[in-house]
mmCIF file of C-alpha atoms and ligand atoms in Angstrom:
data_model
loop_
_atom_site.group_PDB
_atom_site.id
_atom_site.type_symbol
_atom_site.label_atom_id
_atom_site.label_comp_id
_atom_site.label_asym_id
_atom_site.label_seq_id
_atom_site.Cartn_x
_atom_site.Cartn_y
_atom_site.Cartn_z
ATOM 1 C CA MET A 1 -23.284 -20.179 4.986
ATOM 2 C CA MET A 2 -19.987 -20.158 6.843
ATOM 3 C CA ALA A 3 -17.547 -23.028 6.481
ATOM 4 C CA LYS A 4 -15.785 -24.397 9.521
ATOM 5 C CA VAL A 5 -12.454 -23.057 10.333
ATOM 6 C CA GLU A 6 -10.151 -25.233 12.418
ATOM 7 C CA THR A 7 -7.656 -23.104 14.126
ATOM 8 C CA LYS A 8 -5.796 -25.817 16.000
ATOM 9 C CA GLU A 9 -3.540 -27.688 13.617
ATOM 10 C CA GLU A 10 -3.225 -26.175 10.214
ATOM 11 C CA GLY A 11 -4.844 -22.905 11.191
ATOM 12 C CA ILE A 12 -7.116 -23.522 8.118
ATOM 13 C CA SER A 13 -8.702 -26.783 7.969
ATOM 14 C CA PRO A 14 -7.695 -28.995 5.114
ATOM 15 C CA GLU A 15 -11.137 -29.574 3.778
ATOM 16 C CA PRO A 16 -11.221 -31.808 0.845
ATOM 17 C CA VAL A 17 -10.520 -29.690 -2.077
ATOM 18 C CA GLU A 18 -11.636 -31.124 -5.497
ATOM 19 C CA ILE A 19 -8.936 -30.427 -8.090
ATOM 20 C CA LYS A 20 -10.623 -29.137 -11.128
ATOM 21 C CA LYS A 21 -9.216 -29.998 -14.579
ATOM 22 C CA THR A 22 -8.547 -26.731 -16.432
ATOM 23 C CA LYS A 23 -6.948 -26.353 -19.787
ATOM 24 C CA LYS A 24 -3.601 -25.868 -18.202
ATOM 25 C CA SER A 25 -3.885 -28.360 -15.364
ATOM 26 C CA LYS A 26 -2.591 -31.903 -15.715
ATOM 27 C CA LYS A 27 -3.917 -32.900 -12.326
ATOM 28 C CA LYS A 28 -6.157 -35.903 -12.145
ATOM 29 C CA THR A 29 -9.774 -35.155 -11.170
ATOM 30 C CA THR A 30 -11.437 -37.383 -8.548
ATOM 31 C CA THR A 31 -15.066 -37.088 -9.506
ATOM 32 C CA SER A 32 -15.603 -40.261 -11.502
ATOM 33 C CA GLU A 33 -13.232 -42.229 -9.391
ATOM 34 C CA LYS A 34 -13.781 -44.445 -6.268
ATOM 35 C CA PRO A 35 -13.097 -42.236 -3.236
ATOM 36 C CA PHE A 36 -9.425 -42.337 -2.307
ATOM 37 C CA LEU A 37 -9.827 -43.921 1.133
ATOM 38 C CA GLU A 38 -11.914 -46.768 -0.190
ATOM 39 C CA THR A 39 -9.028 -47.715 -2.491
ATOM 40 C CA ILE A 40 -6.605 -48.248 0.309
ATOM 41 C CA THR A 41 -6.503 -51.724 1.783
ATOM 42 C CA GLY A 42 -6.518 -51.997 5.524
ATOM 43 C CA ILE A 43 -8.480 -48.858 6.035
ATOM 44 C CA GLY A 44 -11.826 -49.809 7.385
ATOM 45 C CA PRO A 45 -14.964 -47.796 7.777
ATOM 46 C CA THR A 46 -14.331 -46.570 11.317
ATOM 47 C CA THR A 47 -10.795 -45.149 10.308
ATOM 48 C CA ARG A 48 -12.322 -43.794 7.058
ATOM 49 C CA GLN A 49 -15.127 -42.057 8.958
ATOM 50 C CA ARG A 50 -12.543 -40.506 11.378
ATOM 51 C CA LEU A 51 -10.459 -39.132 8.650
ATOM 52 C CA GLU A 52 -13.489 -37.773 6.873
ATOM 53 C CA THR A 53 -14.588 -36.064 10.021
ATOM 54 C CA ALA A 54 -11.269 -34.440 10.534
ATOM 55 C CA GLY A 55 -11.386 -33.220 6.958
ATOM 56 C CA TYR A 56 -8.991 -35.708 5.379
ATOM 57 C CA GLY A 57 -11.530 -37.599 3.276
ATOM 58 C CA SER A 58 -9.962 -36.891 -0.108
ATOM 59 C CA ARG A 59 -6.649 -37.754 -1.776
ATOM 60 C CA GLU A 60 -5.648 -34.053 -2.153
ATOM 61 C CA ALA A 61 -6.161 -33.371 1.500
ATOM 62 C CA ILE A 62 -4.173 -36.267 2.649
ATOM 63 C CA ALA A 63 -1.368 -35.582 0.043
ATOM 64 C CA LEU A 64 -1.085 -32.217 1.430
ATOM 65 C CA ALA A 65 -1.177 -33.260 5.166
ATOM 66 C CA THR A 66 1.717 -34.075 7.501
ATOM 67 C CA ARG A 67 2.107 -37.254 9.531
ATOM 68 C CA ALA A 68 1.602 -35.295 12.617
ATOM 69 C CA GLN A 69 -1.679 -33.923 11.615
ATOM 70 C CA LEU A 70 -2.976 -37.485 10.782
ATOM 71 C CA THR A 71 -1.635 -39.151 13.948
ATOM 72 C CA GLU A 72 -3.473 -36.523 16.007
ATOM 73 C CA ILE A 73 -6.798 -38.067 14.743
ATOM 74 C CA SER A 74 -7.467 -40.767 17.271
ATOM 75 C CA GLY A 75 -7.041 -44.290 16.180
ATOM 76 C CA ILE A 76 -4.557 -43.270 13.342
ATOM 77 C CA ALA A 77 -1.217 -44.935 13.927
ATOM 78 C CA GLU A 78 2.155 -43.416 12.632
ATOM 79 C CA LYS A 79 2.330 -46.447 10.140
ATOM 80 C CA THR A 80 -1.149 -45.804 8.783
ATOM 81 C CA ALA A 81 -0.502 -42.122 8.415
ATOM 82 C CA ALA A 82 2.810 -42.631 6.584
ATOM 83 C CA LEU A 83 1.140 -45.168 4.189
ATOM 84 C CA LEU A 84 -1.804 -42.893 3.498
ATOM 85 C CA ILE A 85 0.390 -39.959 2.741
ATOM 86 C CA ARG A 86 2.752 -41.943 0.657
ATOM 87 C CA GLU A 87 -0.038 -43.512 -1.453
ATOM 88 C CA ALA A 88 -1.977 -40.103 -1.863
ATOM 89 C CA ARG A 89 1.266 -38.321 -2.793
ATOM 90 C CA VAL A 90 2.137 -41.023 -5.444
ATOM 91 C CA GLN A 91 -1.345 -40.941 -6.996
ATOM 92 C CA PHE A 92 -1.500 -37.139 -6.726
ATOM 93 C CA ASP A 93 1.940 -36.755 -8.102
ATOM 94 C CA LEU A 94 3.269 -34.797 -5.227
ATOM 95 C CA GLY A 95 6.357 -36.761 -4.708
ATOM 96 C CA LEU A 96 9.959 -36.228 -5.538
ATOM 97 C CA LYS A 97 10.539 -34.730 -9.058
ATOM 98 C CA LYS A 98 13.282 -34.316 -11.567
ATOM 99 C CA GLY A 99 14.497 -30.850 -12.724
ATOM 100 C CA THR A 100 12.947 -31.787 -16.001
ATOM 101 C CA ASP A 101 9.488 -32.082 -14.388
ATOM 102 C CA TYR A 102 9.970 -28.461 -13.205
ATOM 103 C CA GLU A 103 10.716 -27.467 -16.737
ATOM 104 C CA GLU A 104 7.386 -29.197 -17.721
ATOM 105 C CA ALA A 105 5.417 -27.501 -14.793
ATOM 106 C CA ALA A 106 7.005 -24.011 -15.829
ATOM 107 C CA LYS A 107 5.364 -24.473 -19.246
ATOM 108 C CA THR A 108 1.956 -24.702 -17.793
ATOM 109 C CA ARG A 109 2.454 -21.459 -15.925
ATOM 110 C CA VAL A 110 0.571 -18.457 -17.496
ATOM 111 C CA LYS A 111 1.160 -14.822 -17.018
ATOM 112 C CA LEU A 112 -1.721 -12.522 -16.318
ATOM 113 C CA THR A 113 -1.060 -9.071 -17.767
ATOM 114 C CA THR A 114 -1.473 -6.037 -15.657
ATOM 115 C CA GLY A 115 -2.608 -3.716 -18.560
ATOM 116 C CA SER A 116 0.812 -1.967 -18.512
ATOM 117 C CA LYS A 117 3.615 -3.207 -20.726
ATOM 118 C CA ALA A 118 6.260 -1.576 -18.414
ATOM 119 C CA PHE A 119 4.729 -3.311 -15.470
ATOM 120 C CA ASP A 120 4.454 -6.679 -17.143
ATOM 121 C CA LYS A 121 8.016 -6.436 -18.141
ATOM 122 C CA LEU A 122 9.277 -5.709 -14.626
ATOM 123 C CA ILE A 123 7.496 -8.912 -13.323
ATOM 124 C CA GLY A 124 8.415 -11.136 -16.179
ATOM 125 C CA GLY A 125 5.409 -10.872 -18.403
ATOM 126 C CA GLY A 126 2.565 -10.564 -15.763
ATOM 127 C CA PHE A 127 1.466 -12.079 -12.580
ATOM 128 C CA GLU A 128 2.255 -15.640 -12.654
ATOM 129 C CA THR A 129 0.019 -18.489 -12.054
ATOM 130 C CA GLY A 130 1.103 -21.250 -9.532
ATOM 131 C CA SER A 131 2.200 -18.936 -6.688
ATOM 132 C CA VAL A 132 1.266 -15.864 -4.578
ATOM 133 C CA THR A 133 2.297 -12.307 -5.387
ATOM 134 C CA GLU A 134 2.054 -9.587 -2.759
ATOM 135 C CA VAL A 135 1.260 -6.083 -3.797
ATOM 136 C CA ALA A 136 2.120 -3.769 -0.953
ATOM 137 C CA GLY A 137 1.952 0.025 -0.605
ATOM 138 C CA GLU A 138 0.505 2.928 1.321
ATOM 139 C CA ASN A 139 -3.198 4.017 1.413
ATOM 140 C CA GLY A 140 -4.460 5.019 -1.953
ATOM 141 C CA CYS A 141 -1.440 3.916 -3.866
ATOM 142 C CA GLY A 142 -3.651 1.677 -6.154
ATOM 143 C CA LYS A 143 -3.570 -1.838 -4.773
ATOM 144 C CA THR A 144 -7.245 -2.370 -4.958
ATOM 145 C CA GLN A 145 -7.325 -0.745 -8.416
ATOM 146 C CA ILE A 146 -4.644 -3.239 -9.587
ATOM 147 C CA ALA A 147 -6.811 -6.115 -8.209
ATOM 148 C CA HIS A 148 -9.893 -4.876 -10.230
ATOM 149 C CA GLN A 149 -7.854 -4.798 -13.329
ATOM 150 C CA LEU A 150 -6.433 -8.222 -12.774
ATOM 151 C CA ALA A 151 -9.954 -9.565 -12.175
ATOM 152 C CA VAL A 152 -11.022 -8.151 -15.440
ATOM 153 C CA ASN A 153 -7.882 -9.367 -17.305
ATOM 154 C CA CYS A 154 -8.467 -12.775 -15.754
ATOM 155 C CA VAL A 155 -11.696 -13.193 -17.421
ATOM 156 C CA LYS A 156 -10.792 -11.383 -20.726
ATOM 157 C CA TYR A 157 -7.372 -13.085 -21.358
ATOM 158 C CA LEU A 158 -7.431 -16.340 -19.314
ATOM 159 C CA ASP A 159 -11.163 -16.978 -19.631
ATOM 160 C CA GLN A 160 -11.195 -18.178 -16.153
ATOM 161 C CA ASP A 161 -13.131 -17.258 -12.876
ATOM 162 C CA VAL A 162 -12.045 -14.946 -10.057
ATOM 163 C CA ILE A 163 -12.310 -15.304 -6.307
ATOM 164 C CA TRP A 164 -12.142 -11.987 -4.472
ATOM 165 C CA ILE A 165 -11.817 -12.056 -0.700
ATOM 166 C CA ASP A 166 -12.747 -8.471 0.325
ATOM 167 C CA SER A 167 -11.683 -7.801 4.009
ATOM 168 C CA GLU A 168 -12.148 -3.956 3.650
ATOM 169 C CA GLY A 169 -15.423 -3.543 1.631
ATOM 170 C CA THR A 170 -13.634 -1.902 -1.295
ATOM 171 C CA PHE A 171 -14.647 -4.169 -4.207
ATOM 172 C CA ARG A 172 -16.574 -1.910 -6.686
ATOM 173 C CA PHE A 173 -18.665 -3.276 -9.375
ATOM 174 C CA ASN A 174 -18.657 -0.019 -11.189
ATOM 175 C CA ARG A 175 -14.819 -0.060 -11.497
ATOM 176 C CA ILE A 176 -15.033 -3.568 -13.003
ATOM 177 C CA VAL A 177 -17.716 -2.148 -15.489
ATOM 178 C CA GLN A 178 -15.406 0.657 -16.479
ATOM 179 C CA MET A 179 -12.381 -1.460 -16.770
ATOM 180 C CA ALA A 180 -14.290 -4.060 -18.826
ATOM 181 C CA GLU A 181 -15.912 -1.613 -21.237
ATOM 182 C CA ALA A 182 -12.314 -0.017 -21.834
ATOM 183 C CA LEU A 183 -11.267 -3.570 -22.877
ATOM 184 C CA ASP A 184 -14.422 -4.279 -25.041
ATOM 185 C CA ILE A 185 -15.590 -7.056 -22.895
ATOM 186 C CA ASP A 186 -19.173 -7.412 -21.596
ATOM 187 C CA PRO A 187 -19.189 -6.193 -17.957
ATOM 188 C CA ASP A 188 -21.934 -8.396 -16.939
ATOM 189 C CA THR A 189 -19.982 -11.390 -18.121
ATOM 190 C CA VAL A 190 -16.983 -10.228 -16.032
ATOM 191 C CA LEU A 191 -19.114 -9.585 -13.048
ATOM 192 C CA SER A 192 -20.781 -12.934 -13.194
ATOM 193 C CA ARG A 193 -17.350 -14.619 -13.131
ATOM 194 C CA ILE A 194 -16.130 -12.863 -10.024
ATOM 195 C CA THR A 195 -17.096 -14.406 -6.658
ATOM 196 C CA VAL A 196 -16.772 -11.948 -3.929
ATOM 197 C CA GLY A 197 -16.468 -12.959 -0.351
ATOM 198 C CA ARG A 198 -16.869 -10.085 2.017
ATOM 199 C CA ALA A 199 -14.883 -10.880 5.211
ATOM 200 C CA TYR A 200 -15.884 -9.454 8.508
ATOM 201 C CA ASN A 201 -13.269 -10.821 10.630
ATOM 202 C CA SER A 202 -10.106 -12.850 10.347
ATOM 203 C CA GLU A 203 -11.804 -16.185 11.001
ATOM 204 C CA HIS A 204 -14.580 -15.295 8.561
ATOM 205 C CA GLN A 205 -11.811 -14.348 6.032
ATOM 206 C CA MET A 206 -10.160 -17.758 6.320
ATOM 207 C CA ALA A 207 -13.495 -19.647 6.154
ATOM 208 C CA LEU A 208 -14.610 -17.777 3.041
ATOM 209 C CA THR A 209 -11.247 -18.276 1.355
ATOM 210 C CA GLU A 210 -11.476 -22.090 1.922
ATOM 211 C CA GLU A 211 -15.176 -22.143 0.922
ATOM 212 C CA ALA A 212 -14.614 -20.160 -2.268
ATOM 213 C CA LEU A 213 -11.653 -22.335 -3.372
ATOM 214 C CA THR A 214 -13.710 -25.517 -3.117
ATOM 215 C CA MET A 215 -16.879 -23.943 -4.788
ATOM 216 C CA VAL A 216 -15.655 -21.828 -7.711
ATOM 217 C CA PRO A 217 -15.228 -24.161 -10.771
ATOM 218 C CA ASN A 218 -12.394 -22.758 -12.902
ATOM 219 C CA ILE A 219 -10.317 -20.420 -10.862
ATOM 220 C CA GLY A 220 -7.640 -18.449 -12.655
ATOM 221 C CA LEU A 221 -7.167 -15.736 -9.872
ATOM 222 C CA ILE A 222 -7.720 -15.327 -6.212
ATOM 223 C CA ILE A 223 -7.373 -11.972 -4.647
ATOM 224 C CA VAL A 224 -7.169 -11.364 -0.929
ATOM 225 C CA ASP A 225 -7.728 -7.575 -0.509
ATOM 226 C CA SER A 226 -6.285 -6.964 2.088
ATOM 227 C CA LEU A 227 -4.443 -9.727 3.717
ATOM 228 C CA MET A 228 -3.644 -8.244 7.039
ATOM 229 C CA SER A 229 -6.295 -5.690 8.019
ATOM 230 C CA HIS A 230 -8.475 -8.006 10.286
ATOM 231 C CA PHE A 231 -5.341 -9.796 11.762
ATOM 232 C CA ARG A 232 -3.877 -6.507 12.500
ATOM 233 C CA SER A 233 -6.886 -5.087 14.369
ATOM 234 C CA GLU A 234 -7.843 -8.282 16.152
ATOM 235 C CA PHE A 235 -4.412 -9.189 17.336
ATOM 236 C CA ALA A 236 -3.403 -5.773 18.537
ATOM 237 C CA GLY A 237 -1.390 -6.552 21.709
ATOM 238 C CA ARG A 238 2.117 -7.734 21.590
ATOM 239 C CA GLY A 239 1.152 -10.796 23.713
ATOM 240 C CA THR A 240 -0.960 -12.057 20.777
ATOM 241 C CA LEU A 241 1.704 -11.518 18.047
ATOM 242 C CA ALA A 242 3.087 -15.022 17.955
ATOM 243 C CA GLU A 243 -0.521 -16.451 17.482
ATOM 244 C CA ARG A 244 -1.293 -14.010 14.897
ATOM 245 C CA GLN A 245 1.864 -14.666 12.940
ATOM 246 C CA GLN A 246 1.198 -18.374 13.128
ATOM 247 C CA LEU A 247 -2.280 -18.069 11.690
ATOM 248 C CA ILE A 248 -1.145 -15.714 8.923
ATOM 249 C CA GLY A 249 1.651 -18.083 7.996
ATOM 250 C CA LYS A 250 -0.768 -20.952 7.763
ATOM 251 C CA TYR A 251 -3.413 -19.030 5.855
ATOM 252 C CA LEU A 252 -0.841 -17.752 3.299
ATOM 253 C CA ALA A 253 0.709 -21.240 2.902
ATOM 254 C CA PHE A 254 -2.797 -22.628 2.254
ATOM 255 C CA ILE A 255 -3.373 -20.001 -0.486
ATOM 256 C CA ALA A 256 -0.022 -20.800 -1.985
ATOM 257 C CA LYS A 257 -0.712 -24.445 -2.033
ATOM 258 C CA GLN A 258 -3.997 -23.989 -3.697
ATOM 259 C CA ALA A 259 -2.440 -21.464 -6.201
ATOM 260 C CA GLU A 260 0.082 -24.189 -7.033
ATOM 261 C CA ILE A 261 -2.263 -27.082 -7.351
ATOM 262 C CA MET A 262 -4.930 -25.265 -9.313
ATOM 263 C CA ASN A 263 -2.250 -23.213 -11.212
ATOM 264 C CA CYS A 264 -3.931 -19.991 -10.728
ATOM 265 C CA VAL A 265 -2.617 -16.571 -9.782
ATOM 266 C CA GLY A 266 -2.623 -15.748 -6.034
ATOM 267 C CA VAL A 267 -2.626 -12.094 -5.199
ATOM 268 C CA VAL A 268 -2.599 -10.550 -1.587
ATOM 269 C CA THR A 269 -2.495 -6.877 -0.979
ATOM 270 C CA ASN A 270 -0.813 -5.416 2.031
ATOM 271 C CA GLN A 271 -0.503 -2.147 3.794
ATOM 272 C CA VAL A 272 2.670 -0.645 4.818
ATOM 273 C CA SER A 273 3.681 0.631 8.192
ATOM 274 C CA ALA A 274 5.748 3.694 8.520
ATOM 275 C CA LYS A 275 8.782 3.072 10.408
ATOM 276 C CA PRO A 276 10.349 6.354 11.497
ATOM 277 C CA GLU A 277 13.656 4.834 12.630
ATOM 278 C CA ALA A 278 14.108 3.444 9.054
ATOM 279 C CA MET A 279 13.944 6.951 7.598
ATOM 280 C CA PHE A 280 17.567 7.489 7.406
ATOM 281 C CA PHE A 281 18.420 3.833 6.407
ATOM 282 C CA GLY A 282 16.572 3.211 3.216
ATOM 283 C CA ASP A 283 12.960 2.483 2.990
ATOM 284 C CA PRO A 284 10.730 4.075 5.707
ATOM 285 C CA ASN A 285 7.788 2.066 4.678
ATOM 286 C CA LYS A 286 7.575 -1.765 5.354
ATOM 287 C CA PRO A 287 4.810 -4.183 4.383
ATOM 288 C CA VAL A 288 2.945 -5.302 7.497
ATOM 289 C CA GLY A 289 2.801 -8.823 8.675
ATOM 290 C CA GLY A 290 6.481 -9.228 9.370
ATOM 291 C CA ASN A 291 8.857 -11.905 7.973
ATOM 292 C CA ILE A 292 6.266 -14.538 7.805
ATOM 293 C CA VAL A 293 4.543 -12.713 4.877
ATOM 294 C CA GLY A 294 7.749 -11.857 3.021
ATOM 295 C CA HIS A 295 8.818 -15.449 3.375
ATOM 296 C CA THR A 296 5.659 -17.011 2.200
ATOM 297 C CA VAL A 297 4.795 -14.990 -0.897
ATOM 298 C CA THR A 298 6.871 -15.882 -3.947
ATOM 299 C CA THR A 299 6.887 -12.388 -5.466
ATOM 300 C CA ARG A 300 6.766 -8.936 -3.881
ATOM 301 C CA ILE A 301 5.741 -5.733 -5.517
ATOM 302 C CA PHE A 302 5.830 -2.436 -3.896
ATOM 303 C CA ILE A 303 3.599 0.389 -5.271
ATOM 304 C CA ARG A 304 4.154 4.198 -4.769
ATOM 305 C CA LYS A 305 1.929 7.096 -5.424
ATOM 306 C CA GLY A 306 3.178 9.820 -7.894
ATOM 307 C CA LYS A 307 1.470 12.875 -9.157
ATOM 308 C CA ALA A 308 -1.989 12.461 -10.623
ATOM 309 C CA VAL A 309 -2.263 9.029 -12.440
ATOM 310 C CA LYS A 310 1.390 8.287 -12.074
ATOM 311 C CA ARG A 311 2.519 5.382 -10.021
ATOM 312 C CA THR A 312 5.736 3.372 -9.566
ATOM 313 C CA ALA A 313 5.985 -0.371 -8.988
ATOM 314 C CA SER A 314 9.257 -1.985 -7.527
ATOM 315 C CA LEU A 315 9.941 -5.603 -7.764
ATOM 316 C CA THR A 316 11.650 -6.382 -4.356
ATOM 317 C CA LYS A 317 11.431 -10.137 -4.143
ATOM 318 C CA SER A 318 11.268 -12.649 -6.984
ATOM 319 C CA PRO A 319 12.860 -16.148 -7.275
ATOM 320 C CA GLU A 320 13.935 -15.526 -10.903
ATOM 321 C CA LEU A 321 13.989 -11.876 -11.704
ATOM 322 C CA PRO A 322 16.285 -9.065 -10.728
ATOM 323 C CA ASP A 323 14.803 -6.251 -8.602
ATOM 324 C CA GLY A 324 13.647 -3.213 -10.519
ATOM 325 C CA LYS A 325 11.398 -0.270 -10.671
ATOM 326 C CA ILE A 326 9.027 1.178 -13.388
ATOM 327 C CA GLU A 327 6.429 3.832 -13.803
ATOM 328 C CA PHE A 328 2.837 3.072 -14.677
ATOM 329 C CA ALA A 329 -0.525 4.739 -14.501
ATOM 330 C CA ILE A 330 -3.871 4.260 -12.830
ATOM 331 C CA THR A 331 -6.637 5.876 -14.938
ATOM 332 C CA THR A 332 -10.326 5.655 -15.223
ATOM 333 C CA GLU A 333 -9.809 2.815 -17.676
ATOM 334 C CA GLY A 334 -7.595 0.953 -15.265
ATOM 335 C CA VAL A 335 -3.906 0.104 -15.164
ATOM 336 C CA ARG A 336 -2.014 1.392 -18.141
ATOM 337 C CA ASP A 337 1.527 2.542 -19.173
ATOM 338 C CA PHE A 338 2.471 5.904 -17.996
ATOM 339 C CA THR A 339 2.893 8.608 -20.651
ATOM 340 C CA SER A 340 3.955 12.042 -20.029
ATOM 341 C CA LYS A 341 2.003 13.895 -22.462
HETATM 342 N N1 ATP B 401 -12.461 5.840 -11.329
HETATM 343 C C1 ATP B 401 -11.178 6.172 -11.086
HETATM 344 N N2 ATP B 401 -10.492 6.724 -12.154
HETATM 345 C C2 ATP B 401 -9.242 7.120 -11.953
HETATM 346 N N3 ATP B 401 -8.501 6.766 -10.775
HETATM 347 C C3 ATP B 401 -9.152 6.253 -9.900
HETATM 348 C C4 ATP B 401 -10.531 5.867 -9.971
HETATM 349 N N4 ATP B 401 -10.823 5.219 -8.789
HETATM 350 C C5 ATP B 401 -9.788 5.268 -8.021
HETATM 351 N N5 ATP B 401 -8.820 5.758 -8.607
HETATM 352 C C6 ATP B 401 -7.439 6.122 -8.162
HETATM 353 O O1 ATP B 401 -7.037 4.978 -7.208
HETATM 354 C C7 ATP B 401 -6.845 5.525 -5.881
HETATM 355 C C8 ATP B 401 -7.301 4.498 -4.867
HETATM 356 O O2 ATP B 401 -6.552 3.433 -5.043
HETATM 357 P P1 ATP B 401 -6.807 2.176 -4.190
HETATM 358 O O3 ATP B 401 -8.116 2.075 -3.563
HETATM 359 O O4 ATP B 401 -6.549 0.993 -5.195
HETATM 360 O O5 ATP B 401 -5.732 2.375 -3.082
HETATM 361 P P2 ATP B 401 -5.310 1.060 -2.026
HETATM 362 O O6 ATP B 401 -3.729 1.022 -2.256
HETATM 363 O O7 ATP B 401 -6.137 -0.124 -2.258
HETATM 364 O O8 ATP B 401 -5.526 1.815 -0.684
HETATM 365 P P3 ATP B 401 -5.842 1.118 0.707
HETATM 366 O O9 ATP B 401 -4.521 0.827 1.416
HETATM 367 O O10 ATP B 401 -6.475 2.283 1.515
HETATM 368 O O11 ATP B 401 -6.733 -0.007 0.518
HETATM 369 C C9 ATP B 401 -7.501 6.882 -5.966
HETATM 370 O O12 ATP B 401 -6.989 7.639 -4.882
HETATM 371 C C10 ATP B 401 -7.335 7.297 -7.335
HETATM 372 O O13 ATP B 401 -6.110 7.823 -7.434
HETATM 373 MG MG1 MG B 402 -7.421 -1.068 -1.027
#
């Protein structure tokens, strides 16, 4: 079944997303409470129905909406939109915060190990929950291998579920089995906790992401492998570039919001395009997707292929860590430290 994708306003429709209570999450859950819209005085059944139809039936969806989005719905006045958003944000705790609140939030962030100590150290202990990390690099550098390892590690170390949006058909259950066996965890348990959405085009990709995020109960990790392949092939001409960038921006921002709210790790893989003119001025390879991807992801890691199992990982963007570069290995067991024996 395919979920609806609304391409007009948010690019990705702000369907009601039920916030699950995890061990780490402090967010309130809506399940046993009165529906949000019924708690607001002055919102009658007609308005309620209109909001629900447009995908703004829940407190979470409204808390994350903008005034412009709500006033686009017929019959919703500016004042009503403002009231709804304010109330939803107060209830949902999305309003202004103190620096100390950030300190508290940081304590709930968890690091998901890569399997390599050197790699973990480079990125401050592992892939962090609450934001999106981009893993970029050329064909065969190991982006999908890293994704498999993170999926296994999520089940093993965080005891949480994985969403895998597969736009290239490269999810391999047997790699999960090999990596799980290497870590002494039952492969079937791991496989049963990974929900794979095979995306056949960009719209399908966005719909699957949304659907998976609302369906999977205890998300520790969401992987999009790869972010750009469909967008790249479908929006090939220059004329469609602006539209493409807008869609990607909204899609990524949606994933980032979800990663933050659910306090799960967001990972998107990305290819690089060779830029011949850059050959003499530093890096000839640039992650595709332009500035919008670079701006929206919180952390950016660049992988390069070395001889045999050897790989390098470079941290090129982080809000709190210095740039750096390390060596690691991709073996049959998975991601490991590189040793030159
Ligand atoms: N079973 C295995 N044992 C050891 N190494 C493997 C195994 N399977 C794959 N690899 C390594 O991983 C490489 C493929 O990496 P991967 O598929 O992750 O690349 P990628 O960065 O995702 O590429 P693309 O951009 O094409 O998707 C292989 O070339 C090989 O070096
Ligand atoms: Mg790949």
